CSV table of C-alpha atoms in Angstrom, one decimal:
chain,number,residue,atom,x,y,z
A,996,MET,CA,13.6,-93.2,56.1
A,997,ARG,CA,14.3,-93.6,59.8
A,998,GLU,CA,17.8,-94.0,61.2
A,999,ASN,CA,18.1,-97.8,60.9
A,1000,VAL,CA,15.0,-98.7,58.8
A,1001,ILE,CA,13.2,-97.7,55.7
A,1002,VAL,CA,9.4,-97.7,56.3
A,1003,ARG,CA,7.2,-97.7,53.3
A,1004,GLU,CA,3.7,-96.3,53.4
A,1005,ASN,CA,0.9,-96.9,50.9
A,1006,PRO,CA,0.8,-93.7,48.7
A,1007,ALA,CA,-2.9,-94.4,48.1
A,1008,ARG,CA,-3.7,-94.7,51.9
A,1009,VAL,CA,-0.9,-92.8,53.6
A,1010,ASP,CA,-1.9,-94.0,57.1
A,1011,GLU,CA,-1.3,-97.6,56.0
A,1012,LEU,CA,2.2,-99.2,56.6
A,1013,VAL,CA,3.1,-101.6,53.9
A,1014,GLY,CA,6.4,-102.9,55.2
A,1015,SER,CA,10.0,-102.0,56.1
A,1016,VAL,CA,13.5,-103.0,55.4
A,1017,PRO,CA,16.7,-102.4,57.4
A,1018,VAL,CA,19.1,-99.8,56.2
A,1019,THR,CA,22.6,-101.1,55.2
A,1020,ASP,CA,25.1,-98.9,56.9
A,1021,PRO,CA,27.7,-97.7,54.3
A,1022,ALA,CA,30.4,-99.3,56.4
A,1023,ARG,CA,28.8,-102.7,55.9
A,1024,VAL,CA,28.7,-102.4,52.1
A,1025,ASP,CA,32.3,-103.6,52.0
A,1026,GLU,CA,31.2,-106.9,53.7
A,1027,VAL,CA,28.3,-107.3,51.2
A,1028,VAL,CA,30.5,-106.7,48.2
A,1029,ARG,CA,33.1,-109.1,49.3
A,1030,ARG,CA,30.5,-111.7,49.8
A,1031,ALA,CA,29.2,-111.1,46.3
A,1032,ASP,CA,32.8,-111.4,45.0
A,1033,GLY,CA,33.0,-114.8,46.6
A,1034,ALA,CA,29.7,-115.8,45.0
A,1035,PHE,CA,31.0,-114.6,41.6
A,1036,ARG,CA,34.0,-116.9,41.9
A,1037,GLU,CA,31.6,-119.9,42.1
A,1038,TRP,CA,28.8,-118.7,39.8
A,1039,SER,CA,31.1,-117.7,37.0
A,1040,ARG,CA,32.6,-121.2,36.8
A,1041,ILE,CA,29.2,-122.8,36.2
A,1042,PRO,CA,28.7,-123.5,32.4
A,1043,VAL,CA,26.3,-121.2,30.6
A,1044,ALA,CA,23.7,-124.0,30.1
A,1045,GLU,CA,23.6,-124.6,33.8
A,1046,ARG,CA,23.3,-120.9,34.7
A,1047,VAL,CA,20.4,-120.7,32.2
A,1048,ALA,CA,18.6,-123.7,33.8
A,1049,THR,CA,19.0,-122.1,37.3
A,1050,LEU,CA,17.6,-118.8,36.1
A,1051,ARG,CA,14.7,-120.5,34.3
A,1052,HIS,CA,13.8,-122.1,37.7
A,1053,ALA,CA,14.0,-118.7,39.3
A,1054,ALA,CA,11.6,-117.3,36.6
A,1055,ASP,CA,9.2,-120.0,37.4
A,1056,ALA,CA,9.4,-119.3,41.1
A,1057,VAL,CA,8.6,-115.6,40.5
A,1058,SER,CA,5.8,-116.4,38.2
A,1059,ALA,CA,4.2,-118.7,40.8
A,1060,ARG,CA,4.0,-115.8,43.3
A,1061,LEU,CA,2.9,-113.2,40.8
A,1062,GLU,CA,-0.4,-112.3,42.4
A,1063,GLU,CA,1.1,-111.9,45.9
A,1064,LEU,CA,4.0,-109.9,44.6
A,1065,ALA,CA,1.8,-107.7,42.4
A,1066,THR,CA,-0.4,-106.8,45.3
A,1067,LEU,CA,2.7,-105.9,47.4
A,1068,LEU,CA,4.0,-103.8,44.5
A,1069,ALA,CA,0.7,-102.0,44.1
A,1070,ARG,CA,0.6,-101.1,47.8
A,1071,GLU,CA,4.1,-99.8,48.0
A,1072,THR,CA,4.1,-97.8,44.7
A,1073,GLY,CA,0.5,-96.8,44.1
A,1074,LYS,CA,0.5,-98.4,40.6
A,1075,PRO,CA,-2.8,-100.1,39.6
A,1076,LEU,CA,-2.8,-103.8,40.3
A,1077,ALA,CA,-3.2,-104.8,36.7
A,1078,ASP,CA,-0.2,-102.7,35.8
A,1079,CYS,CA,1.8,-104.4,38.6
A,1080,ARG,CA,0.8,-107.9,37.3
A,1081,GLY,CA,1.9,-106.8,33.9
A,1082,GLU,CA,5.3,-105.4,35.1
A,1083,ILE,CA,6.2,-108.6,37.0
A,1084,GLY,CA,4.9,-110.8,34.2
A,1085,PHE,CA,7.0,-108.8,31.7
A,1086,ALA,CA,10.1,-109.1,33.9
A,1087,VAL,CA,9.7,-112.9,33.9
A,1088,THR,CA,9.3,-112.9,30.1
A,1089,PHE,CA,12.4,-110.8,29.8
A,1090,LEU,CA,14.4,-113.2,32.0
A,1091,ARG,CA,13.3,-116.2,29.9
A,1092,TRP,CA,14.1,-114.3,26.7
A,1093,THR,CA,17.6,-113.5,28.0
A,1094,CYS,CA,18.0,-117.2,28.9
A,1095,ASP,CA,17.0,-118.2,25.3
A,1096,ARG,CA,19.6,-116.0,23.7
A,1097,ALA,CA,22.4,-116.2,26.1
A,1098,PRO,CA,24.1,-119.4,24.8
A,1099,ALA,CA,24.5,-118.0,21.3
A,1100,ALA,CA,25.3,-114.4,22.4
A,1101,LEU,CA,27.9,-115.5,24.9
A,1102,ALA,CA,29.6,-118.2,22.7
A,1103,SER,CA,33.3,-117.8,22.1
A,1104,LEU,CA,34.6,-117.0,18.6
A,1105,GLU,CA,37.3,-119.4,17.5
A,1106,VAL,CA,39.2,-119.1,14.2
A,1107,ASP,CA,42.1,-121.2,13.0
A,1108,ASP,CA,43.2,-120.3,9.5
A,1109,ALA,CA,46.1,-119.0,7.4
A,1110,ALA,CA,46.3,-115.8,9.5
A,1111,GLY,CA,46.7,-117.7,12.8
A,1112,ARG,CA,44.7,-119.0,15.7
A,1113,LEU,CA,42.3,-116.5,17.4
A,1114,VAL,CA,40.0,-117.1,20.3
A,1115,VAL,CA,37.7,-114.4,21.5
A,1116,ARG,CA,35.8,-115.1,24.8
A,1117,ARG,CA,32.9,-113.3,26.4
A,1118,LYS,CA,33.8,-113.1,30.1
A,1119,PRO,CA,31.9,-111.6,33.0
A,1120,TYR,CA,33.1,-108.5,34.8
A,1121,GLY,CA,32.8,-109.8,38.4
A,1122,VAL,CA,30.6,-107.9,40.8
A,1123,VAL,CA,28.0,-105.6,39.2
A,1124,GLY,CA,26.6,-102.8,41.3
A,1125,CYS,CA,23.0,-102.0,40.4
A,1126,VAL,CA,21.1,-99.0,41.6
A,1127,THR,CA,17.4,-99.0,40.5
A,1128,PRO,CA,14.4,-96.6,40.8
A,1129,TRP,CA,11.0,-96.8,42.3
A,1130,ASN,CA,8.7,-96.2,39.3
A,1131,ALA,CA,9.1,-99.6,37.7
A,1132,PRO,CA,11.3,-101.4,40.3
A,1133,ILE,CA,10.8,-105.0,39.1
A,1134,ILE,CA,11.4,-104.7,35.3
A,1135,LEU,CA,14.1,-102.0,35.7
A,1136,ALA,CA,16.0,-104.3,38.1
A,1137,MET,CA,15.5,-107.4,35.9
A,1138,LEU,CA,16.9,-105.6,32.9
A,1139,LYS,CA,20.2,-105.6,34.8
A,1140,LEU,CA,19.9,-108.7,36.9
A,1141,GLY,CA,19.0,-111.1,34.0
A,1142,PRO,CA,21.8,-110.2,31.6
A,1143,ALA,CA,24.4,-109.8,34.4
A,1144,LEU,CA,23.6,-113.1,36.0
A,1145,VAL,CA,23.3,-115.2,32.9
A,1146,ALA,CA,26.7,-113.8,31.8
A,1147,GLY,CA,28.3,-115.1,35.1
A,1148,ASN,CA,28.5,-112.0,37.1
A,1149,ALA,CA,27.3,-111.6,40.7
A,1150,VAL,CA,25.2,-108.6,41.6
A,1151,VAL,CA,24.7,-106.2,44.5
A,1152,LEU,CA,21.4,-104.5,44.1
A,1153,LYS,CA,20.4,-101.3,45.8
A,1154,PRO,CA,16.7,-100.6,45.2
A,1155,ALA,CA,15.1,-97.1,45.7
A,1156,PRO,CA,14.0,-96.4,49.3
A,1157,LEU,CA,10.5,-95.6,47.9
A,1158,ALA,CA,9.9,-99.1,46.5
A,1159,PRO,CA,12.2,-101.6,48.3
A,1160,LEU,CA,9.7,-104.4,49.2
A,1161,ALA,CA,8.6,-106.4,46.1
A,1162,VAL,CA,12.0,-106.2,44.4
A,1163,THR,CA,13.8,-107.5,47.5
A,1164,GLU,CA,11.4,-110.5,47.5
A,1165,ILE,CA,12.2,-111.2,43.8
A,1166,ALA,CA,15.9,-110.8,44.2
A,1167,ALA,CA,15.9,-113.4,47.0
A,1168,MET,CA,14.8,-116.0,44.4
A,1169,LEU,CA,17.8,-115.3,42.1
A,1170,PRO,CA,21.3,-116.8,42.5
A,1171,ALA,CA,24.4,-114.7,43.2
A,1172,VAL,CA,22.4,-111.6,44.2
A,1173,GLN,CA,22.9,-109.5,47.4
A,1174,VAL,CA,20.5,-106.7,48.3
A,1175,ILE,CA,21.4,-103.6,50.3
A,1176,HIS,CA,19.1,-100.7,51.3
A,1177,GLY,CA,19.7,-97.0,51.9
A,1178,GLY,CA,20.1,-93.6,50.5
A,1179,ALA,CA,22.8,-91.7,48.7
A,1180,GLU,CA,25.6,-92.7,51.1
A,1181,THR,CA,24.9,-96.4,50.7
A,1182,GLY,CA,24.8,-96.0,46.9
A,1183,ARG,CA,28.2,-94.1,46.9
A,1184,ALA,CA,29.7,-96.9,49.0
A,1185,LEU,CA,28.6,-99.5,46.5
A,1186,VAL,CA,29.4,-97.7,43.3
A,1187,GLY,CA,32.8,-96.6,44.6
A,1188,HIS,CA,33.9,-100.0,45.9
A,1189,ARG,CA,37.1,-101.3,44.4
A,1190,LEU,CA,35.6,-104.8,43.8
A,1191,VAL,CA,32.6,-103.5,41.8
A,1192,ARG,CA,33.6,-104.0,38.2
A,1193,LYS,CA,30.5,-102.7,36.5
A,1194,VAL,CA,27.8,-100.2,37.5
A,1195,ALA,CA,24.2,-100.1,36.1
A,1196,PHE,CA,21.8,-97.3,37.0
A,1197,THR,CA,18.4,-96.1,36.0
A,1198,GLY,CA,17.1,-92.9,37.5
A,1199,GLY,CA,17.2,-89.1,37.4
A,1200,GLU,CA,20.0,-86.9,36.0
A,1201,ALA,CA,21.2,-85.5,39.3
A,1202,ALA,CA,21.7,-89.0,40.8
A,1203,GLY,CA,23.2,-90.1,37.5
A,1204,ARG,CA,25.8,-87.4,37.5
A,1205,GLU,CA,26.9,-88.4,41.0
A,1206,ILE,CA,27.0,-92.1,40.1
A,1207,ALA,CA,28.9,-91.4,36.9
A,1208,ALA,CA,31.4,-89.3,38.8
A,1209,THR,CA,32.0,-91.9,41.5
A,1210,ALA,CA,32.3,-94.7,38.9
A,1211,GLY,CA,34.6,-92.6,36.8
A,1212,ALA,CA,36.9,-92.0,39.7
A,1213,MET,CA,37.3,-95.8,40.0
A,1214,ILE,CA,37.5,-96.2,36.2
A,1215,THR,CA,34.5,-98.5,36.5
A,1216,PRO,CA,32.4,-98.8,33.3
A,1217,SER,CA,28.8,-98.0,33.7
A,1218,VAL,CA,25.4,-98.2,32.0
A,1219,LEU,CA,23.2,-95.1,32.7
A,1220,GLU,CA,19.6,-94.8,31.7
A,1221,LEU,CA,18.5,-91.3,32.8
A,1222,GLY,CA,15.4,-89.1,32.3
A,1223,GLY,CA,13.6,-88.1,29.1
A,1224,ASN,CA,11.3,-85.3,28.0
A,1225,ASP,CA,9.9,-87.3,25.1
A,1226,PRO,CA,8.2,-85.4,22.2
A,1227,ALA,CA,5.3,-87.0,20.3
A,1228,VAL,CA,4.9,-85.3,16.9
A,1229,PHE,CA,1.8,-85.7,14.9
A,1230,LEU,CA,2.3,-85.0,11.2
A,1231,PRO,CA,-0.5,-83.3,9.3
A,1232,ASP,CA,-1.7,-86.6,7.7
A,1233,TYR,CA,-2.0,-88.5,10.9
A,1234,THR,CA,-5.2,-90.6,11.4
A,1235,LEU,CA,-6.1,-91.9,14.8
A,1236,THR,CA,-8.9,-94.1,15.8
A,1237,ASP,CA,-10.6,-94.0,19.2
A,1238,ALA,CA,-8.4,-96.9,20.3
A,1239,ASP,CA,-5.3,-95.0,19.1
A,1240,TYR,CA,-6.3,-92.0,21.2
A,1241,GLU,CA,-6.8,-94.2,24.2
A,1242,ARG,CA,-3.4,-95.8,23.7
A,1243,LEU,CA,-1.9,-92.3,23.4
A,1244,VAL,CA,-3.5,-91.1,26.7
A,1245,MET,CA,-2.0,-94.1,28.5
A,1246,ALA,CA,1.4,-93.4,26.9
A,1247,SER,CA,1.4,-90.2,29.0
A,1248,PHE,CA,-0.5,-91.2,32.1
A,1249,ALA,CA,0.4,-94.9,32.8
A,1250,THR,CA,2.0,-95.1,36.3
A,1251,SER,CA,0.6,-91.6,36.9
A,1252,GLY,CA,3.0,-90.2,34.3
A,1253,GLN,CA,6.0,-91.3,36.3
A,1254,VAL,CA,7.8,-93.0,33.4
A,1255,CYS,CA,11.1,-91.9,31.8
A,1256,MET,CA,9.8,-92.7,28.3
A,1257,ALA,CA,6.3,-91.4,28.6
A,1258,ALA,CA,4.9,-89.0,25.9
A,1259,LYS,CA,5.7,-85.7,27.7
A,1260,ARG,CA,5.2,-83.1,24.9
A,1261,LEU,CA,2.4,-83.4,22.3
A,1262,TYR,CA,3.0,-81.5,19.1
A,1263,VAL,CA,0.0,-81.1,16.8
A,1264,PRO,CA,-0.5,-79.2,13.6
A,1265,ARG,CA,-2.2,-75.9,14.4
A,1266,ALA,CA,-5.1,-76.5,12.0
A,1267,ARG,CA,-6.0,-79.8,13.8
A,1268,SER,CA,-5.4,-78.8,17.4
A,1269,ALA,CA,-9.1,-78.3,18.3
A,1270,GLU,CA,-10.0,-81.7,16.7
A,1271,PHE,CA,-7.1,-83.4,18.5
A,1272,THR,CA,-8.0,-81.8,21.9
A,1273,GLU,CA,-11.6,-82.9,21.7
A,1274,ALA,CA,-10.7,-86.5,20.8
A,1275,TYR,CA,-8.0,-86.7,23.4
A,1276,VAL,CA,-10.2,-85.5,26.2
A,1277,ALA,CA,-12.9,-87.9,25.2
A,1278,ALA,CA,-10.4,-90.8,25.2
A,1279,ALA,CA,-9.2,-89.8,28.6
A,1280,GLU,CA,-12.7,-89.9,29.9
A,1281,ARG,CA,-13.0,-93.5,28.7
A,1282,VAL,CA,-9.7,-94.9,29.9
A,1283,LEU,CA,-8.4,-92.8,32.8
A,1284,VAL,CA,-10.0,-93.9,36.1
A,1285,VAL,CA,-8.3,-92.4,39.2
A,1286,GLY,CA,-8.5,-94.2,42.5
A,1287,ASP,CA,-7.1,-96.9,44.8
A,1288,PRO,CA,-4.7,-99.2,42.9
A,1289,LEU,CA,-6.3,-102.3,44.3
A,1290,ASP,CA,-9.7,-101.4,42.7
A,1291,PRO,CA,-9.8,-103.4,39.5
A,1292,GLU,CA,-11.5,-100.5,37.6
A,1293,VAL,CA,-8.7,-98.1,38.4
A,1294,THR,CA,-6.1,-97.3,35.7
A,1295,MET,CA,-4.3,-94.4,37.5
A,1296,GLY,CA,-3.3,-94.3,41.1
A,1297,PRO,CA,-1.5,-91.7,43.2
A,1298,VAL,CA,2.0,-90.3,42.6
A,1299,ILE,CA,4.8,-91.8,44.7
A,1300,SER,CA,5.1,-89.1,47.5
A,1301,ALA,CA,3.8,-85.9,48.9
A,1302,THR,CA,6.9,-84.2,47.5
A,1303,ALA,CA,6.1,-85.4,44.0
A,1304,ALA,CA,2.5,-84.3,44.3
A,1305,SER,CA,3.5,-80.8,45.4
A,1306,ARG,CA,6.1,-80.5,42.7
A,1307,ILE,CA,3.8,-81.5,39.9
A,1308,ARG,CA,1.0,-79.2,41.1
A,1309,ALA,CA,3.4,-76.3,41.3
A,1310,LEU,CA,4.8,-77.0,37.8
A,1311,VAL,CA,1.3,-76.9,36.3
A,1312,ALA,CA,0.4,-73.7,38.3
A,1313,THR,CA,3.6,-71.9,37.4
A,1314,SER,CA,3.3,-72.8,33.7
A,1315,ALA,CA,-0.3,-71.7,33.5
A,1316,ALA,CA,0.5,-68.4,35.3
A,1317,VAL,CA,3.6,-67.5,33.5
A,1318,GLY,CA,2.8,-69.0,30.1
A,1319,GLY,CA,-0.9,-68.3,29.9
A,1320,GLY,CA,-1.8,-72.0,29.6
A,1321,ARG,CA,-5.1,-73.6,30.4
A,1322,ALA,CA,-5.3,-76.8,32.4
A,1323,VAL,CA,-8.0,-79.3,31.3
A,1324,PRO,CA,-8.8,-82.0,33.9
A,1325,LEU,CA,-8.8,-85.5,32.4
A,1326,GLY,CA,-10.5,-88.7,33.2
A,1327,ARG,CA,-12.8,-89.5,36.1
A,1328,SER,CA,-12.6,-90.8,39.7
A,1329,ALA,CA,-13.6,-94.3,40.7
A,1330,PRO,CA,-16.9,-94.5,42.6
A,1331,GLY,CA,-16.3,-93.7,46.3
A,1332,HIS,CA,-12.7,-92.5,45.7
A,1333,ASP,CA,-11.4,-90.1,48.3
A,1334,PRO,CA,-8.6,-88.0,46.8
A,1335,GLY,CA,-7.5,-86.9,50.2
A,1336,SER,CA,-6.6,-90.4,51.3
A,1337,GLY,CA,-3.2,-90.3,49.5
A,1338,TYR,CA,-0.9,-88.5,47.1
A,1339,PHE,CA,-3.4,-88.1,44.2
A,1340,VAL,CA,-3.0,-85.6,41.5
A,1341,THR,CA,-5.7,-84.9,38.9
A,1342,PRO,CA,-4.4,-85.8,35.4
A,1343,GLN,CA,-4.4,-82.7,33.2
A,1344,LEU,CA,-3.8,-81.7,29.6
A,1345,VAL,CA,-2.3,-78.2,29.5
A,1346,THR,CA,-2.9,-76.1,26.3
A,1347,GLY,CA,-1.7,-72.6,25.2
A,1348,LEU,CA,1.9,-72.8,26.5
A,1349,ASP,CA,5.0,-71.9,24.7
A,1350,ASP,CA,8.2,-73.9,24.7
A,1351,HIS,CA,9.7,-71.9,27.6
A,1352,ALA,CA,7.1,-72.9,30.1
A,1353,PRO,CA,8.5,-75.2,32.8
A,1354,LEU,CA,6.0,-77.9,32.0
A,1355,VAL,CA,7.4,-78.0,28.4
A,1356,ALA,CA,11.1,-77.4,29.0
A,1357,ASP,CA,11.4,-79.6,32.1
A,1358,GLU,CA,10.6,-83.3,32.5
A,1359,GLN,CA,7.4,-83.3,34.5
A,1360,PHE,CA,7.4,-86.9,35.6
A,1361,GLY,CA,3.8,-86.8,36.6
A,1362,PRO,CA,0.2,-86.7,35.4
A,1363,ALA,CA,0.3,-83.5,33.3
A,1364,VAL,CA,1.1,-83.1,29.7
A,1365,PRO,CA,1.3,-80.0,27.4
A,1366,LEU,CA,-0.3,-79.8,24.0
A,1367,LEU,CA,1.6,-77.6,21.7
A,1368,VAL,CA,0.9,-76.5,18.1
A,1369,TYR,CA,3.2,-76.1,15.2
A,1370,ASP,CA,3.1,-74.8,11.6
A,1371,ASP,CA,5.8,-76.8,9.6
A,1372,GLU,CA,7.9,-79.9,9.8
A,1373,ASP,CA,11.3,-78.3,10.2
A,1374,GLU,CA,10.0,-76.0,12.9
A,1375,VAL,CA,8.6,-78.9,15.0
A,1376,LEU,CA,11.7,-81.0,14.6
A,1377,ALA,CA,13.9,-78.2,15.9
A,1378,ARG,CA,11.5,-77.7,18.9
A,1379,ALA,CA,11.3,-81.4,19.6
A,1380,ASN,CA,15.1,-81.7,19.6
A,1381,ALA,CA,15.6,-78.7,21.9
A,1382,GLY,CA,16.9,-79.4,25.3
A,1383,GLU,CA,19.6,-81.7,26.8
A,1384,LEU,CA,17.6,-84.9,27.1
A,1385,GLY,CA,17.2,-87.4,24.3
A,1386,LEU,CA,15.7,-90.7,25.5
A,1387,GLY,CA,12.6,-91.4,23.4
A,1388,ALA,CA,10.3,-89.7,20.9
A,1389,SER,CA,7.5,-90.7,18.6
A,1390,VAL,CA,6.2,-89.8,15.1
A,1391,TRP,CA,2.6,-90.4,14.1
A,1392,SER,CA,1.7,-90.4,10.4
A,1393,ALA,CA,-0.5,-92.3,7.9
A,1394,ASP,CA,2.7,-92.6,5.7
A,1395,GLU,CA,5.2,-94.9,7.4
A,1396,GLU,CA,8.0,-93.9,5.1
A,1397,ARG,CA,7.5,-90.3,5.9
A,1398,ALA,CA,7.5,-91.1,9.6
A,1399,PHE,CA,10.7,-93.1,9.4
A,1400,ALA,CA,12.4,-90.3,7.4
A,1401,LEU,CA,11.5,-87.8,10.1
A,1402,ALA,CA,12.4,-90.2,12.9
A,1403,ASP,CA,16.0,-90.4,11.6
A,1404,ARG,CA,16.3,-86.7,12.3
A,1405,PHE,CA,15.3,-86.9,16.0
A,1406,GLU,CA,18.0,-86.6,18.7
A,1407,ALA,CA,16.7,-89.6,20.7
A,1408,GLY,CA,17.9,-93.0,21.4
A,1409,PHE,CA,14.6,-94.7,20.6
A,1410,VAL,CA,11.9,-93.3,18.2
A,1411,PHE,CA,8.5,-95.0,18.2
A,1412,VAL,CA,6.3,-94.9,15.1
A,1413,ASN,CA,2.5,-94.5,15.6
A,1414,THR,CA,2.7,-95.5,19.2
A,1415,HIS,CA,4.7,-94.5,22.3
A,1416,ASN,CA,5.9,-95.8,25.7
A,1417,ARG,CA,5.7,-99.5,26.5
A,1418,THR,CA,3.4,-100.5,23.6
A,1419,GLY,CA,6.2,-99.6,21.3
A,1420,MET,CA,9.0,-101.5,23.1
A,1421,SER,CA,10.4,-104.8,21.9
A,1422,LEU,CA,12.6,-107.4,23.6
A,1423,ARG,CA,14.9,-107.4,20.6
A,1424,ALA,CA,15.3,-103.6,20.3
A,1425,PRO,CA,18.1,-102.0,22.3
A,1426,PHE,CA,16.9,-99.1,24.4
A,1427,GLY,CA,18.8,-96.1,25.9
A,1428,GLY,CA,19.4,-92.4,25.6
A,1429,VAL,CA,21.6,-89.9,23.8
A,1430,LYS,CA,22.7,-86.5,25.0
A,1431,ARG,CA,22.2,-86.3,28.7
A,1432,SER,CA,19.7,-89.1,28.8
A,1433,GLY,CA,22.6,-91.6,29.5
A,1434,TYR,CA,24.7,-94.2,27.7
A,1435,GLY,CA,24.8,-97.9,27.3
A,1436,ARG,CA,21.8,-100.0,26.3
A,1437,GLU,CA,19.3,-102.4,27.7
A,1438,TYR,CA,17.1,-104.9,25.9
A,1439,GLY,CA,18.3,-106.7,22.8
A,1440,GLU,CA,21.6,-108.5,22.4
A,1441,GLU,CA,23.3,-105.2,23.1
A,1442,GLY,CA,21.8,-105.2,26.5
A,1443,LEU,CA,23.1,-108.7,27.2
A,1444,LEU,CA,26.6,-107.8,26.0
A,1445,GLU,CA,26.9,-104.8,28.3
A,1446,TYR,CA,27.7,-107.4,31.1
A,1447,VAL,CA,30.6,-109.2,29.4
A,1448,GLN,CA,34.0,-108.1,28.2
A,1449,SER,CA,36.0,-109.6,25.4
A,1450,THR,CA,39.2,-111.3,26.1
A,1451,VAL,CA,41.5,-112.6,23.4
A,1452,VAL,CA,44.1,-115.4,22.9
A,1453,HIS,CA,46.0,-115.0,19.7
A,1454,ALA,CA,48.8,-116.9,18.0
A,1455,PRO,CA,49.7,-115.1,14.7
A,1456,ALA,CA,50.6,-117.5,11.8
A,1457,ALA,CA,54.1,-116.1,11.7
A,1458,PHE,CA,54.9,-117.5,15.1
A,1459,ARG,CA,53.2,-120.9,14.9
A,1460,PRO,CA,55.2,-124.0,14.0
A,1461,GLY,CA,56.4,-123.6,10.4
A,1462,GLY,CA,55.8,-119.8,10.4
A,1463,GLY,CA,58.3,-117.4,8.9
A,1464,GLY,CA,58.4,-115.0,11.8
A,1465,MET,CA,58.5,-111.2,11.6
A,1466,ALA,CA,61.0,-108.5,12.1
A,1467,ALA,CA,61.1,-107.1,15.6
A,1468,GLY,CA,59.8,-103.7,14.5
A,1469,ALA,CA,57.2,-104.9,12.0
A,1470,TYR,CA,53.6,-104.1,12.0
A,1471,PRO,CA,51.0,-106.8,11.5
A,1472,GLY,CA,49.9,-107.3,7.9
C-alpha cells in the first residue's frame, strides 16, 4: 500500500499490475458514514417487497458480468478462474436466497388476544460497518451485504487491501452501500464511529480482537467469524472412494489452503494410516494442478503474498525439524508452469508430527496439512478439541448415527459428516464459531436476523378499555 493508493499485483505474476484503489483517509470516514446514514433514512422506508425487487435486479447485474468479474478476481487473488466463477455465482445465489426468505423472516408478529395487544417488529440497525478479508472477498462480503440490505440497513464496506478490486465493482451495483479502502486505521475509524450501529467482520484472531475491542468501547453489537484449525476425524470404519479422497484433498487445498474452514488436521486410525496416505497422495496427483489461475487446467494457484509464502514454508520446515515430520509433496505442476513467477508454495502432506508441532497446533492457512494417527475415540476427540479455536470439524464414518453421536461432542460451531469445507455447507444452515473462533452466525435465517433488532409495542389487557387495571407494585401474571 502506497501513501494514497492501494496497488494490487497479480500473485501469480508479480510483475503484473492488476489495478489500484484510492486509500480513504481515516479523517474522511466520518463523511462516508454520514452519507451512509442519510442513505439508510431513505432505504429503510422502502417496503420489504420493493427492497427485495431492487436486490434481485442487482443480483442479475452481477450475474451478467460474471466472466469479467471472475477474471479480475483470479488476477488479484491468485484463485483459479473456475473457483472465482463459482464464488461469484454462489454469492449471487445467496443474495437471491436471502431475497426469497426475507419477507417471511422480517414480518412483524401481531397478537391481539385475552392477554392484550402485542406487536413485535423487526427493524434495521442503521449503518452497518463491514470489514471483509481477501481469501473469499465476494462471498464473505455478500454474506453481510445481502442480509443487511434486505433488512433495510445501509452499509459501509471496507475490503481487505489484498483483494479490493472485484468486490468494489460488485458493491457499486448494490443500493445503500459505500466502500472505503485502507488499513487498520481506516478500519478503526469505521468500527469506532458513533453512527455505526452494527459491525460485521470476517478475518484473523488478532484483527478480530481489535475490532471487538473498538466495537465494545462504543457498545456496538458485532458478528465475528474468525479463524479455525479444523480437525477431520476418520473413524475406524470409514470407507472412502477415489472421489471421496479427491474431495478431501480439495477440502484442504482449495484456494491454496487459505480458507478458515479448510480441513487442517487429519486424524486417521493408526492401523489404517499407510493405506490412507497412499490413497490421499494418489488423489492429490489426480486433482491438484498448480499453476497460473487463468489456465483452465489449474486447480491451485499461488498464495496471496510473499509474506504468506515465507510463513508457510517456515511453518513446515520448523515442524519437520522440531517434530521429526516428513513432508510429502502433492499434486503436479501445469505444463510450462514457472513457480518463480509468483508466490507459489508446493502443496504438502506432513506425516510423523505430534500435536505440539506448530503445523498442528497453529492454523496454517496455506497448502500444508498434517496427517496424525490415533488409537481410540476418546483420545482423538480430546486432541481434536484441544486449542482455542472452534470453527469447523468433520467426522467420517460408514455409520451415520455413530458420526452424529461423535459430532455432538466436538467443540466446533459447524461439524460436517463425510465431507468438509464448502461441499458441506448449506444456505439454510447457520455458520459460525465457538470459543475464540468468533460469535454470531451467517447463513440461514439466523444470519438474516443478525441485521435486525426487535422492537415492541404492547398494551396489556389490564389497561385496555374494559380492563381491570393492576396495582402499582404488581408483577405481570
